[in-house]
PDB file of C-alpha atoms in Angstrom:
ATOM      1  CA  UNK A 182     139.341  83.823  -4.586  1.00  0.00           C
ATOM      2  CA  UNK A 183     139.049  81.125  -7.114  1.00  0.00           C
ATOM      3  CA  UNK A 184     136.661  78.456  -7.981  1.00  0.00           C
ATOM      4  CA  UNK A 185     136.692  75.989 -10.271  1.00  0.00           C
ATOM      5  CA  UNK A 186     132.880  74.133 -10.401  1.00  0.00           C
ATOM      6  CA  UNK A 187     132.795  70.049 -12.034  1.00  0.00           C
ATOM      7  CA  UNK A 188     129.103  69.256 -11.148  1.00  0.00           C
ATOM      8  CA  UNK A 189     129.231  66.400 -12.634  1.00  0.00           C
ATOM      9  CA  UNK A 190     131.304  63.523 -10.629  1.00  0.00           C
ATOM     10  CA  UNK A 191     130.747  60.302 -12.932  1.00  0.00           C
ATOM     11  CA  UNK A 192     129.632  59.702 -16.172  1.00  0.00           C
ATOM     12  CA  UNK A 193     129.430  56.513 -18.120  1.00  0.00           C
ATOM     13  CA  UNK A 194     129.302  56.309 -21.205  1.00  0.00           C
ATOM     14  CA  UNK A 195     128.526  53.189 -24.275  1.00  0.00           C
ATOM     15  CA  UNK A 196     131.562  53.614 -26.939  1.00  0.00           C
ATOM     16  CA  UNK A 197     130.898  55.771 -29.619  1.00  0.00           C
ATOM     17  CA  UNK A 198     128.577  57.912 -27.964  1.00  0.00           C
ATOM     18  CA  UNK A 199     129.535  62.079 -27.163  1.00  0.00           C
ATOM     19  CA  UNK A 200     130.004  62.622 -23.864  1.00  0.00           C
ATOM     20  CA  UNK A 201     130.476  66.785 -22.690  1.00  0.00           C
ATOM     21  CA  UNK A 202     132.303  67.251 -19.478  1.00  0.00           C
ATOM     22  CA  UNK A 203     131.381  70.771 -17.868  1.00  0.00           C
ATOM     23  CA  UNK A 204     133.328  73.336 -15.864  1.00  0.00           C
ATOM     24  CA  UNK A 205     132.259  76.539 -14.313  1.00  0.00           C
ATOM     25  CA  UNK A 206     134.475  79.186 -13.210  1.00  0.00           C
ATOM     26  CA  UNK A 207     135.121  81.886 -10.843  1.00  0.00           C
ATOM     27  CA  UNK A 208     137.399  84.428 -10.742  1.00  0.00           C
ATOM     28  CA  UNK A 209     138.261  87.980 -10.183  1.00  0.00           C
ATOM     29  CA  UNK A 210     141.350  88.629 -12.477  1.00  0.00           C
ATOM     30  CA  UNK A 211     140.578  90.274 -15.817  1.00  0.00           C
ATOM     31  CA  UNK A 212     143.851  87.463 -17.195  1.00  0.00           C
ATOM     32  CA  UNK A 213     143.417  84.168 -16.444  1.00  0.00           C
ATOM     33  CA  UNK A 214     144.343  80.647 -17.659  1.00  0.00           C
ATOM     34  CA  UNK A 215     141.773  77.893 -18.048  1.00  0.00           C
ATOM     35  CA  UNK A 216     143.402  74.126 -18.298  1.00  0.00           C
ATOM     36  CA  UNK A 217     142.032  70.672 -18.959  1.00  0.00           C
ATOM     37  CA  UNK A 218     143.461  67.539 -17.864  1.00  0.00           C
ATOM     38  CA  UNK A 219     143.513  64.157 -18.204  1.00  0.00           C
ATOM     39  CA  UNK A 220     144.444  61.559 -15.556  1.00  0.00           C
ATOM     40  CA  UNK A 221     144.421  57.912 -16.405  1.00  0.00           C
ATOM     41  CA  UNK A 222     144.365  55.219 -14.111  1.00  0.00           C
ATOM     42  CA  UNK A 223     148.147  55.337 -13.681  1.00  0.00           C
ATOM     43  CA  UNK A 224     147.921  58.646 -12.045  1.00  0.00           C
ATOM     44  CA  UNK A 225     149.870  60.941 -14.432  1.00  0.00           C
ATOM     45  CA  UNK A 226     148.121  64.163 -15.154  1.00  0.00           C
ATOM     46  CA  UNK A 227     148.321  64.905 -18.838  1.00  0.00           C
ATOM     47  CA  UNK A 228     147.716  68.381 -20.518  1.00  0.00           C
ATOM     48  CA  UNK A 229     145.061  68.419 -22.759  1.00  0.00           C
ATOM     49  CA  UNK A 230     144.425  72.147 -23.153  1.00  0.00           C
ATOM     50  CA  UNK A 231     145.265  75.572 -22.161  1.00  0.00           C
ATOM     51  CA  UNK A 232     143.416  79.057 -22.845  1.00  0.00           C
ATOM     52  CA  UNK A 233     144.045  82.322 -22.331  1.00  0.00           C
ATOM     53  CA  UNK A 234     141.264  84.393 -21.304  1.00  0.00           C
ATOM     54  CA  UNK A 235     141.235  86.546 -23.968  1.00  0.00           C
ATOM     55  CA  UNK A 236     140.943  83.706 -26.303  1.00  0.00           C
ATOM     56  CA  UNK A 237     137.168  82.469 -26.565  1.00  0.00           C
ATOM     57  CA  UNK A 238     137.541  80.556 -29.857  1.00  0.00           C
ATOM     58  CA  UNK A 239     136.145  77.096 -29.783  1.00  0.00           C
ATOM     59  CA  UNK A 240     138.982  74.808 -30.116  1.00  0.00           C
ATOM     60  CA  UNK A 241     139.027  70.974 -31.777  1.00  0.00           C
ATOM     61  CA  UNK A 242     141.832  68.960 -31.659  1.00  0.00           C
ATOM     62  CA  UNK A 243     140.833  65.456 -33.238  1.00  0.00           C
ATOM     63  CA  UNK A 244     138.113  63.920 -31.157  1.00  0.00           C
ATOM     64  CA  UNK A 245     138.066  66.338 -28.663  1.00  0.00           C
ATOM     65  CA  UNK A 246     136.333  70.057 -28.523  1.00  0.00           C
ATOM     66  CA  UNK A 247     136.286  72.809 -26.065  1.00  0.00           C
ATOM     67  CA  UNK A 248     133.554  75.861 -26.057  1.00  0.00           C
ATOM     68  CA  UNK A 249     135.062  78.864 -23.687  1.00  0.00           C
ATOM     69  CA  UNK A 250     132.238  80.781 -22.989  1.00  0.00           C
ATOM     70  CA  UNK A 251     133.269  83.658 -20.814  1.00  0.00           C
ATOM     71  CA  UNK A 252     129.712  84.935 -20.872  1.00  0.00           C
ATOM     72  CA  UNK A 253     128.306  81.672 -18.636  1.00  0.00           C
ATOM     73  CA  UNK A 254     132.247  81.202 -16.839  1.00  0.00           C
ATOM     74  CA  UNK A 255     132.250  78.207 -18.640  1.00  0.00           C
ATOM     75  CA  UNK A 256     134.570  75.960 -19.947  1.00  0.00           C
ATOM     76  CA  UNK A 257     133.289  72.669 -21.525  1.00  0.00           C
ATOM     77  CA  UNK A 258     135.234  70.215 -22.953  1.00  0.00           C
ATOM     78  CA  UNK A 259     133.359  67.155 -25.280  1.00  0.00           C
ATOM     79  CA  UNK A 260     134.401  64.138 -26.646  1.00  0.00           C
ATOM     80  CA  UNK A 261     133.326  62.675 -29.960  1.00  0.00           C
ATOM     81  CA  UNK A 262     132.741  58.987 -30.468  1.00  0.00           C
ATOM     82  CA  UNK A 263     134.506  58.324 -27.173  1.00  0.00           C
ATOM     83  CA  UNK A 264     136.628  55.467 -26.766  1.00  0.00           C
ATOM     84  CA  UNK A 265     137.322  52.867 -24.023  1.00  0.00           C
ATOM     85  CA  UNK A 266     140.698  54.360 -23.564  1.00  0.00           C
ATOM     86  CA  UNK A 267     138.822  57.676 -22.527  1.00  0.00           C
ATOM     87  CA  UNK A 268     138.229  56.650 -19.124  1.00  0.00           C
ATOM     88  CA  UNK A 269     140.150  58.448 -16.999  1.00  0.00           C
ATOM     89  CA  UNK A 270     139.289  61.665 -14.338  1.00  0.00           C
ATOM     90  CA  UNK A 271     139.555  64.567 -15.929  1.00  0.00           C
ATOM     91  CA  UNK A 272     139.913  67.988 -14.257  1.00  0.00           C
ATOM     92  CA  UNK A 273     139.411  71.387 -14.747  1.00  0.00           C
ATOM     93  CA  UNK A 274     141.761  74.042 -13.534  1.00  0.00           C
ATOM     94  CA  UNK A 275     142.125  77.595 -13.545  1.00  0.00           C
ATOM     95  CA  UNK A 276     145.207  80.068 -13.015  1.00  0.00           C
ATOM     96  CA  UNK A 277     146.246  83.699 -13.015  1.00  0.00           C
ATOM     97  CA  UNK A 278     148.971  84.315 -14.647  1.00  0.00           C
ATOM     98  CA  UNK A 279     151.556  86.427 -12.812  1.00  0.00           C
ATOM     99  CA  UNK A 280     154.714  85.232 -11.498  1.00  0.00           C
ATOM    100  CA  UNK A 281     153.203  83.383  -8.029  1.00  0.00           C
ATOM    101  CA  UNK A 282     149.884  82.351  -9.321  1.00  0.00           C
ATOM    102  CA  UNK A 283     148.311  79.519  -8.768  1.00  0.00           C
ATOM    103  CA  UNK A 284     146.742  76.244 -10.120  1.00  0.00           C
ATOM    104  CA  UNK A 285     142.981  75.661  -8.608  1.00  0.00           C
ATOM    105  CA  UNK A 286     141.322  72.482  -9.458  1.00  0.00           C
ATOM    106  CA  UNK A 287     138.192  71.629  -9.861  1.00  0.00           C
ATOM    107  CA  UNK A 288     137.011  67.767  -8.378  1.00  0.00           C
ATOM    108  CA  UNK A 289     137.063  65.772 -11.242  1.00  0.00           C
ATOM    109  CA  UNK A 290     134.809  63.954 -13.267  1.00  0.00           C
ATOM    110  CA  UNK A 291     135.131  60.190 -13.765  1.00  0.00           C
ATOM    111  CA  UNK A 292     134.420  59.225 -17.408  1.00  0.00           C
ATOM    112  CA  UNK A 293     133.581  55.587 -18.079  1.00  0.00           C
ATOM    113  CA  UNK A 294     133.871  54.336 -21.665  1.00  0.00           C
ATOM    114  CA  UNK A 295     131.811  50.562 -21.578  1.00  0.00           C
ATOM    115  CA  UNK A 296     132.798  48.768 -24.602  1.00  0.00           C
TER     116      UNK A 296
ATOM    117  CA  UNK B 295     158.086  69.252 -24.435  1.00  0.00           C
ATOM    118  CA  UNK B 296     159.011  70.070 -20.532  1.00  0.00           C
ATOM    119  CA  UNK B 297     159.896  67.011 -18.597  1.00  0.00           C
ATOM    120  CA  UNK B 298     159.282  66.888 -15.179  1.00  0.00           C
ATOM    121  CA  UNK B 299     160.695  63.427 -13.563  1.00  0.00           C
ATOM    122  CA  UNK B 300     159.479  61.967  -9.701  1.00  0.00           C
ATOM    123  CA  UNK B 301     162.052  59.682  -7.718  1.00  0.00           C
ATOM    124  CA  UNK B 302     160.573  57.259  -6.262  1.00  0.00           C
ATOM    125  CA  UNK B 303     157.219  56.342  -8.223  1.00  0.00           C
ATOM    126  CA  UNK B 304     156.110  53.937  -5.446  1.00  0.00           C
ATOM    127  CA  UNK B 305     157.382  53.649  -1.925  1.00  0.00           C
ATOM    128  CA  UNK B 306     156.561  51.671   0.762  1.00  0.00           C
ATOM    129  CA  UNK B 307     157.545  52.511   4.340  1.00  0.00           C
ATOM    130  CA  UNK B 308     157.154  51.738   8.519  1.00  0.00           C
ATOM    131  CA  UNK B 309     155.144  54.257  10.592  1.00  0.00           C
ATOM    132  CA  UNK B 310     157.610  56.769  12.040  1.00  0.00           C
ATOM    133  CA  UNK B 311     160.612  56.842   9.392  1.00  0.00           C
ATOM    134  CA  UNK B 312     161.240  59.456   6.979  1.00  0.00           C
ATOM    135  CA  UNK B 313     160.398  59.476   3.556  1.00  0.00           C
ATOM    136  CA  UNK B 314     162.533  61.719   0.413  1.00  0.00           C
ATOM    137  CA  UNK B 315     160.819  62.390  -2.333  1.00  0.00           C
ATOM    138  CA  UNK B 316     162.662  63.851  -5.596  1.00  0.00           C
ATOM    139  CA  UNK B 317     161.451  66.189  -8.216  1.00  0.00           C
ATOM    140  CA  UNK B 318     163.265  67.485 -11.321  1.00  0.00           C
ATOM    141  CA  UNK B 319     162.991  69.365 -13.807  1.00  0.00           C
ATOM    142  CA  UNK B 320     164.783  67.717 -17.010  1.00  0.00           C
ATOM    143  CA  UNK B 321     165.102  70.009 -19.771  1.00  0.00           C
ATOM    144  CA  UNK B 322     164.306  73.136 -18.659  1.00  0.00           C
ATOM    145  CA  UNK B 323     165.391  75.449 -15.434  1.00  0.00           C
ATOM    146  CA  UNK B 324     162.388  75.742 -12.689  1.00  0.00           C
ATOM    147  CA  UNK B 325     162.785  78.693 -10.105  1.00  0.00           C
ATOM    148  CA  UNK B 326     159.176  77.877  -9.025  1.00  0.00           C
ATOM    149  CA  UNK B 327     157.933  74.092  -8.227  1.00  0.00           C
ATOM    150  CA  UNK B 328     154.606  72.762  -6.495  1.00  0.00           C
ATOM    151  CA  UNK B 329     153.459  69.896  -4.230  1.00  0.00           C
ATOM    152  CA  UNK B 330     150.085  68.446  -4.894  1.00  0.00           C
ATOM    153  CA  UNK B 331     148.816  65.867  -2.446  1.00  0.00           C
ATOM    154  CA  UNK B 332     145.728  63.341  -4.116  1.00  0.00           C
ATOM    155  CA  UNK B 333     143.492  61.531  -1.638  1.00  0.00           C
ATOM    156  CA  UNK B 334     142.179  58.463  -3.305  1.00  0.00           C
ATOM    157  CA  UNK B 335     139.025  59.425  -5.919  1.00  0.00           C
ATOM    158  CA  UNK B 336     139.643  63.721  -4.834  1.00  0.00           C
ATOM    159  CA  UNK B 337     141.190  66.068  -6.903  1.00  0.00           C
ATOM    160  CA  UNK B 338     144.451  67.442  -6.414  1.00  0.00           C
ATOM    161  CA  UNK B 339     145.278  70.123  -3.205  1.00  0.00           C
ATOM    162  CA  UNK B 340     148.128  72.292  -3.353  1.00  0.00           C
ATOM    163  CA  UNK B 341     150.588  71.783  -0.492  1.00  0.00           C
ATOM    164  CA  UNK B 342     153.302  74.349  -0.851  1.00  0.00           C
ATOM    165  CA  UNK B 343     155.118  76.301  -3.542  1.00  0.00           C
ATOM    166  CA  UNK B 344     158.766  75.597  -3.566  1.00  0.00           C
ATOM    167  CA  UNK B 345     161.069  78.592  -4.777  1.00  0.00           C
ATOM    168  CA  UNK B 346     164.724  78.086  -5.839  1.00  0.00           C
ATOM    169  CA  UNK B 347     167.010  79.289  -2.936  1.00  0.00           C
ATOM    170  CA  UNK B 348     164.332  80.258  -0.395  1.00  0.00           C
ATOM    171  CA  UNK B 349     161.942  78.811   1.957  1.00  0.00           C
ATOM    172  CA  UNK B 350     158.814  77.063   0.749  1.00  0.00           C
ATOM    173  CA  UNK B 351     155.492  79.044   1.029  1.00  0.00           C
ATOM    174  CA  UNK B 352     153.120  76.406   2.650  1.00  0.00           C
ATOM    175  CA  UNK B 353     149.411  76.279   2.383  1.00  0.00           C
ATOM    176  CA  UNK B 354     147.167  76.727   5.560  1.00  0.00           C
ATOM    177  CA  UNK B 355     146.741  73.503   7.268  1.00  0.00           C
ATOM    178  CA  UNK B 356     149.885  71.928   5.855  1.00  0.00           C
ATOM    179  CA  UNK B 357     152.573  71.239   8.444  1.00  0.00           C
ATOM    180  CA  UNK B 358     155.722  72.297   7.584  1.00  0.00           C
ATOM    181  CA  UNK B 359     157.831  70.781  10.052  1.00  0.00           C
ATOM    182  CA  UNK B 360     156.152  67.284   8.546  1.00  0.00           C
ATOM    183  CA  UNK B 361     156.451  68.356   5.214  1.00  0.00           C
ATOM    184  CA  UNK B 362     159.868  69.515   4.633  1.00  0.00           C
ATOM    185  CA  UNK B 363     160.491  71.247   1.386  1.00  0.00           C
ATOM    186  CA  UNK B 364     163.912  72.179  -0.330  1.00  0.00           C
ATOM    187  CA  UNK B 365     164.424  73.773  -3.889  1.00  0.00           C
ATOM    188  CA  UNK B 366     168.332  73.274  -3.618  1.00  0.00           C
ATOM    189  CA  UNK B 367     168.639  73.762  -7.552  1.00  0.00           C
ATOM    190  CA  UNK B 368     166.985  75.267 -10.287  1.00  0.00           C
ATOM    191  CA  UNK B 369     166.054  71.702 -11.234  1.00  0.00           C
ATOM    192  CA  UNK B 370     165.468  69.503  -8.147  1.00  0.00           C
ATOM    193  CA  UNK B 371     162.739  70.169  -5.326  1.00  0.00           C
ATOM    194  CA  UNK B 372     162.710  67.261  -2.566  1.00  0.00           C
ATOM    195  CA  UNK B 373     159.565  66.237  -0.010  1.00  0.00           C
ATOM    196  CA  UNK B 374     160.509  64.622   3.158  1.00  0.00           C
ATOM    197  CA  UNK B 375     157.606  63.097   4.759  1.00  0.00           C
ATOM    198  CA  UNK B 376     158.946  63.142   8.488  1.00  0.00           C
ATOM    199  CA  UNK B 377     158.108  60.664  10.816  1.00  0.00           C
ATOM    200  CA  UNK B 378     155.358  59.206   8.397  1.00  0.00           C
ATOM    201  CA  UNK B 379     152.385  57.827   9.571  1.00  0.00           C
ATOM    202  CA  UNK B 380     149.621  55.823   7.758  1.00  0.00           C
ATOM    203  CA  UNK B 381     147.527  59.026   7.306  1.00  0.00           C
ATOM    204  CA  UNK B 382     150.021  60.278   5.423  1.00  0.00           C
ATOM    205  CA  UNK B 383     149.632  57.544   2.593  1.00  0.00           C
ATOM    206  CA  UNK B 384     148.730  59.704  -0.201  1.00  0.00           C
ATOM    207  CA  UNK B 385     149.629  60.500  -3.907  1.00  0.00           C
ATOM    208  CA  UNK B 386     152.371  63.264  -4.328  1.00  0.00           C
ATOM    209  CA  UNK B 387     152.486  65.129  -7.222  1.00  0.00           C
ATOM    210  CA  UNK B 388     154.958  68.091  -8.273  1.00  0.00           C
ATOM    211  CA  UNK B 389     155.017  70.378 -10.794  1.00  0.00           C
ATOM    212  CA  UNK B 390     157.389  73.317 -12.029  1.00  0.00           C
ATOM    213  CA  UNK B 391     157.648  76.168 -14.146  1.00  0.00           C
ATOM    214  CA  UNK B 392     159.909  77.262 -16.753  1.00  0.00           C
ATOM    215  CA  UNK B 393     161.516  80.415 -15.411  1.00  0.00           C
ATOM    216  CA  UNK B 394     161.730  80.923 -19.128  1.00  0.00           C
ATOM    217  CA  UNK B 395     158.220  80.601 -20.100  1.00  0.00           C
ATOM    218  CA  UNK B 396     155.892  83.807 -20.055  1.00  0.00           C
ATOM    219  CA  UNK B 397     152.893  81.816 -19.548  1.00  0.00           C
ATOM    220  CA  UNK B 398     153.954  80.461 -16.155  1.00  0.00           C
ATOM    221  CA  UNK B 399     152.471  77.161 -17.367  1.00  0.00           C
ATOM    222  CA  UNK B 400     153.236  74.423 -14.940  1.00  0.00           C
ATOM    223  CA  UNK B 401     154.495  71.102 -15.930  1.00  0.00           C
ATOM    224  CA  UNK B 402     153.403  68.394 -13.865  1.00  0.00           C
ATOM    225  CA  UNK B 403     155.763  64.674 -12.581  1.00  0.00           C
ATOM    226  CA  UNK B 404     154.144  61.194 -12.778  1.00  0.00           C
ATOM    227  CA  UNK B 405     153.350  60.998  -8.900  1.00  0.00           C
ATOM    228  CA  UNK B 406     155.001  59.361  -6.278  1.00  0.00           C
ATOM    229  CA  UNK B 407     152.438  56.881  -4.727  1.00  0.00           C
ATOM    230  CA  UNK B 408     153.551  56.811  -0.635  1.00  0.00           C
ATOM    231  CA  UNK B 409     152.335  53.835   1.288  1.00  0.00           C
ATOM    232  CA  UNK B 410     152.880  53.956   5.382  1.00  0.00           C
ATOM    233  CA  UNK B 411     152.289  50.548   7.048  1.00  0.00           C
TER     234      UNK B 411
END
Protein backbone atom coordinates (compact mmCIF):
# COMPACT_ATOMS: atom_id res chain seq x y z
CA UNK A 1 0.00 0.00 0.00
CA UNK A 2 0.84 3.60 -0.27
CA UNK A 3 1.38 6.45 2.01
CA UNK A 4 1.99 9.72 1.51
CA UNK A 5 2.99 11.55 5.20
CA UNK A 6 2.42 15.91 5.39
CA UNK A 7 3.07 16.31 9.20
CA UNK A 8 2.85 19.52 9.02
CA UNK A 9 -0.94 20.95 8.57
CA UNK A 10 -0.39 24.91 8.73
CA UNK A 11 2.33 27.07 8.49
CA UNK A 12 2.46 30.81 8.48
CA UNK A 13 4.78 32.51 7.35
CA UNK A 14 6.07 36.77 7.37
CA UNK A 15 6.91 37.59 3.48
CA UNK A 16 10.24 37.06 2.54
CA UNK A 17 11.01 34.48 4.87
CA UNK A 18 11.86 30.42 3.55
CA UNK A 19 9.37 28.31 4.40
CA UNK A 20 10.15 24.09 3.66
CA UNK A 21 7.07 22.03 3.28
CA UNK A 22 7.86 18.21 4.08
CA UNK A 23 6.60 14.92 2.69
CA UNK A 24 7.36 11.41 3.66
CA UNK A 25 6.71 8.48 1.64
CA UNK A 26 5.83 4.94 1.52
CA UNK A 27 5.87 2.59 -0.95
CA UNK A 28 6.66 -0.81 -2.17
CA UNK A 29 7.30 -0.37 -6.00
CA UNK A 30 10.95 -0.12 -7.02
CA UNK A 31 9.23 2.87 -9.96
CA UNK A 32 7.36 5.38 -8.62
CA UNK A 33 6.26 9.00 -9.26
CA UNK A 34 6.48 11.69 -6.61
CA UNK A 35 4.22 15.02 -7.43
CA UNK A 36 3.78 18.40 -5.81
CA UNK A 37 0.86 20.53 -6.02
CA UNK A 38 -0.44 23.63 -5.55
CA UNK A 39 -4.07 24.55 -4.77
CA UNK A 40 -5.07 28.14 -4.40
CA UNK A 41 -8.02 29.35 -2.87
CA UNK A 42 -10.02 28.89 -6.08
CA UNK A 43 -9.67 25.21 -5.84
CA UNK A 44 -7.69 24.31 -9.01
CA UNK A 45 -4.87 21.94 -8.38
CA UNK A 46 -1.81 23.10 -10.23
CA UNK A 47 1.33 20.93 -11.07
CA UNK A 48 4.27 22.11 -9.65
CA UNK A 49 6.56 19.09 -9.97
CA UNK A 50 6.98 15.59 -10.97
CA UNK A 51 9.93 12.97 -10.29
CA UNK A 52 10.73 9.86 -11.27
CA UNK A 53 12.16 7.66 -8.77
CA UNK A 54 15.19 7.11 -10.27
CA UNK A 55 15.82 10.74 -10.43
CA UNK A 56 17.18 12.09 -6.94
CA UNK A 57 18.66 15.36 -8.27
CA UNK A 58 17.66 18.39 -6.33
CA UNK A 59 15.58 20.43 -8.55
CA UNK A 60 15.09 24.58 -8.53
CA UNK A 61 12.80 26.16 -10.58
CA UNK A 62 12.87 30.02 -9.67
CA UNK A 63 11.83 30.44 -6.09
CA UNK A 64 11.04 27.11 -5.48
CA UNK A 65 13.41 23.88 -4.61
CA UNK A 66 12.81 20.28 -4.08
CA UNK A 67 15.44 17.73 -2.24
CA UNK A 68 14.30 13.90 -3.18
CA UNK A 69 15.93 12.00 -0.75
CA UNK A 70 15.11 8.39 -1.32
CA UNK A 71 17.36 7.45 1.57
CA UNK A 72 14.81 9.24 4.38
CA UNK A 73 11.42 8.60 1.72
CA UNK A 74 11.43 12.09 1.55
CA UNK A 75 10.35 14.60 -0.62
CA UNK A 76 10.64 18.29 0.50
CA UNK A 77 9.73 21.05 -1.35
CA UNK A 78 10.98 24.93 -0.05
CA UNK A 79 10.17 28.18 -0.96
CA UNK A 80 12.53 31.13 -1.10
CA UNK A 81 11.51 34.61 -0.08
CA UNK A 82 7.88 33.49 -0.15
CA UNK A 83 5.30 35.69 -1.31
CA UNK A 84 1.71 36.57 -0.28
CA UNK A 85 0.49 34.91 -3.38
CA UNK A 86 2.06 31.59 -1.92
CA UNK A 87 -0.73 30.83 0.22
CA UNK A 88 -2.42 28.14 -0.95
CA UNK A 89 -2.60 24.07 0.29
CA UNK A 90 -0.18 22.32 -1.17
CA UNK A 91 -0.07 18.51 -1.46
CA UNK A 92 2.08 15.81 -1.87
CA UNK A 93 1.29 12.81 -3.97
CA UNK A 94 2.74 9.71 -4.99
CA UNK A 95 2.06 7.18 -7.99
CA UNK A 96 3.23 3.98 -9.62
CA UNK A 97 3.51 4.14 -12.84
CA UNK A 98 1.89 1.29 -14.78
CA UNK A 99 -1.10 1.56 -16.81
CA UNK A 100 -3.90 1.52 -13.66
CA UNK A 101 -1.87 3.18 -11.05
CA UNK A 102 -2.86 5.44 -8.87
CA UNK A 103 -2.60 9.01 -7.41
CA UNK A 104 -2.30 8.93 -3.32
CA UNK A 105 -2.34 12.18 -1.58
CA UNK A 106 -0.99 13.25 1.19
CA UNK A 107 -3.34 15.92 3.61
CA UNK A 108 -2.08 19.06 2.76
CA UNK A 109 -0.33 21.73 4.27
CA UNK A 110 -1.80 25.24 4.51
CA UNK A 111 0.87 27.90 3.82
CA UNK A 112 0.11 31.43 4.99
CA UNK A 113 2.15 34.27 3.48
CA UNK A 114 1.31 37.59 6.08
CA UNK A 115 2.35 40.60 4.30
CA UNK B 1 -0.02 21.68 -22.08
CA UNK B 2 -3.05 19.01 -21.44
CA UNK B 3 -6.33 20.68 -20.83
CA UNK B 4 -8.71 19.13 -18.84
CA UNK B 5 -12.17 21.29 -18.75
CA UNK B 6 -15.23 20.70 -15.78
CA UNK B 7 -18.96 21.61 -16.80
CA UNK B 8 -20.50 23.05 -14.41
CA UNK B 9 -17.89 24.95 -12.06
CA UNK B 10 -20.59 25.72 -9.46
CA UNK B 11 -24.00 24.19 -9.07
CA UNK B 12 -26.58 24.61 -6.84
CA UNK B 13 -29.38 22.08 -6.39
CA UNK B 14 -32.75 20.71 -4.15
CA UNK B 15 -32.27 17.58 -1.99
CA UNK B 16 -33.36 14.58 -4.07
CA UNK B 17 -32.67 15.70 -7.85
CA UNK B 18 -29.93 14.59 -9.92
CA UNK B 19 -26.92 16.30 -10.60
CA UNK B 20 -24.47 15.81 -14.24
CA UNK B 21 -21.28 16.65 -13.99
CA UNK B 22 -18.97 16.91 -17.26
CA UNK B 23 -15.35 16.22 -17.73
CA UNK B 24 -13.21 16.55 -20.89
CA UNK B 25 -10.33 16.15 -22.04
CA UNK B 26 -9.45 19.09 -24.65
CA UNK B 27 -6.45 18.44 -26.52
CA UNK B 28 -5.51 15.21 -25.96
CA UNK B 29 -7.42 11.57 -26.03
CA UNK B 30 -8.01 10.08 -22.28
CA UNK B 31 -8.83 6.23 -22.13
CA UNK B 32 -8.38 6.55 -18.32
CA UNK B 33 -10.14 9.50 -16.14
CA UNK B 34 -10.55 9.94 -12.21
CA UNK B 35 -13.06 11.36 -9.69
CA UNK B 36 -11.67 13.08 -6.69
CA UNK B 37 -14.13 14.17 -4.04
CA UNK B 38 -12.59 17.31 -1.50
CA UNK B 39 -14.29 17.76 1.86
CA UNK B 40 -13.81 21.30 2.93
CA UNK B 41 -9.93 21.88 4.46
CA UNK B 42 -9.09 17.58 3.53
CA UNK B 43 -7.15 16.50 0.84
CA UNK B 44 -8.39 14.93 -2.12
CA UNK B 45 -10.00 10.99 -2.04
CA UNK B 46 -10.20 9.06 -5.06
CA UNK B 47 -13.74 7.99 -5.95
CA UNK B 48 -13.54 5.83 -9.01
CA UNK B 49 -11.43 5.38 -12.12
CA UNK B 50 -13.40 5.86 -15.24
CA UNK B 51 -12.16 3.76 -18.37
CA UNK B 52 -13.25 4.57 -21.96
CA UNK B 53 -15.97 2.00 -23.02
CA UNK B 54 -16.25 0.02 -19.77
CA UNK B 55 -17.61 0.22 -16.39
CA UNK B 56 -16.05 2.46 -13.77
CA UNK B 57 -13.85 0.73 -11.09
CA UNK B 58 -15.20 2.32 -7.80
CA UNK B 59 -13.36 2.72 -4.59
CA UNK B 60 -14.56 0.85 -1.36
CA UNK B 61 -17.14 2.83 0.36
CA UNK B 62 -18.21 4.77 -2.72
CA UNK B 63 -21.73 3.98 -3.90
CA UNK B 64 -22.03 3.36 -7.26
CA UNK B 65 -25.57 3.37 -7.81
CA UNK B 66 -25.24 7.22 -6.27
CA UNK B 67 -22.34 7.92 -8.13
CA UNK B 68 -22.93 7.06 -11.63
CA UNK B 69 -19.95 7.13 -13.87
CA UNK B 70 -19.78 7.03 -17.80
CA UNK B 71 -16.57 7.37 -20.05
CA UNK B 72 -18.79 7.52 -23.31
CA UNK B 73 -15.70 9.02 -25.31
CA UNK B 74 -12.17 9.12 -25.27
CA UNK B 75 -12.64 12.73 -24.15
CA UNK B 76 -15.73 13.14 -21.92
CA UNK B 77 -16.34 11.28 -18.45
CA UNK B 78 -19.75 12.45 -16.71
CA UNK B 79 -20.74 12.21 -12.65
CA UNK B 80 -24.32 12.02 -11.86
CA UNK B 81 -24.92 12.67 -8.32
CA UNK B 82 -28.36 10.74 -7.97
CA UNK B 83 -30.88 11.78 -5.78
CA UNK B 84 -28.44 14.35 -4.06
CA UNK B 85 -28.60 15.09 -0.66
CA UNK B 86 -26.87 17.84 1.43
CA UNK B 87 -24.11 15.36 2.48
CA UNK B 88 -23.24 15.10 -0.76
CA UNK B 89 -22.14 18.89 -1.06
CA UNK B 90 -18.61 18.42 -1.84
CA UNK B 91 -15.82 19.52 -4.33
CA UNK B 92 -15.50 17.21 -7.48
CA UNK B 93 -12.49 17.01 -9.15
CA UNK B 94 -11.47 14.86 -12.36
CA UNK B 95 -8.53 14.11 -13.90
CA UNK B 96 -7.33 12.07 -17.09
CA UNK B 97 -4.54 10.62 -18.75
CA UNK B 98 -3.08 10.86 -22.06
CA UNK B 99 -3.41 7.40 -23.54
CA UNK B 100 -0.43 8.78 -25.38
CA UNK B 101 1.77 9.68 -22.60
CA UNK B 102 4.25 6.96 -21.13
CA UNK B 103 4.33 8.57 -17.87
CA UNK B 104 0.64 8.03 -17.14
CA UNK B 105 0.74 11.56 -15.69
CA UNK B 106 -2.71 12.71 -14.83
CA UNK B 107 -4.04 16.03 -15.71
CA UNK B 108 -6.35 17.41 -13.36
CA UNK B 109 -10.10 19.92 -14.20
CA UNK B 110 -10.79 23.11 -12.17
CA UNK B 111 -13.48 21.40 -9.81
CA UNK B 112 -16.99 21.46 -9.87
CA UNK B 113 -18.13 22.96 -6.47
CA UNK B 114 -21.80 20.96 -5.74
CA UNK B 115 -24.06 22.65 -3.28
CA UNK B 116 -27.39 20.50 -2.09
CA UNK B 117 -29.94 22.67 -0.21
Amino acid sequence: AQKVTQAQTEISVVEKEDVTLDCVYETRDTTYYLFWYKQPPSGELVFLIRRNSFDEQNEISGRYSWNFQKSTSSFNFTITASQVVDSAVYFCALSGTGANSKLTFGKGITLSVRP
Amino acid sequence: GAVVSQHPSRVICKSGTSVKIECRSLDFQATTMFWYRQFPKKSLMLMATSNEGSKATYEQGVEKDKFLINHASLTLSTLTVTSAHPEDSSFYICSARDRTDASYEQYFGPGTRLTVT
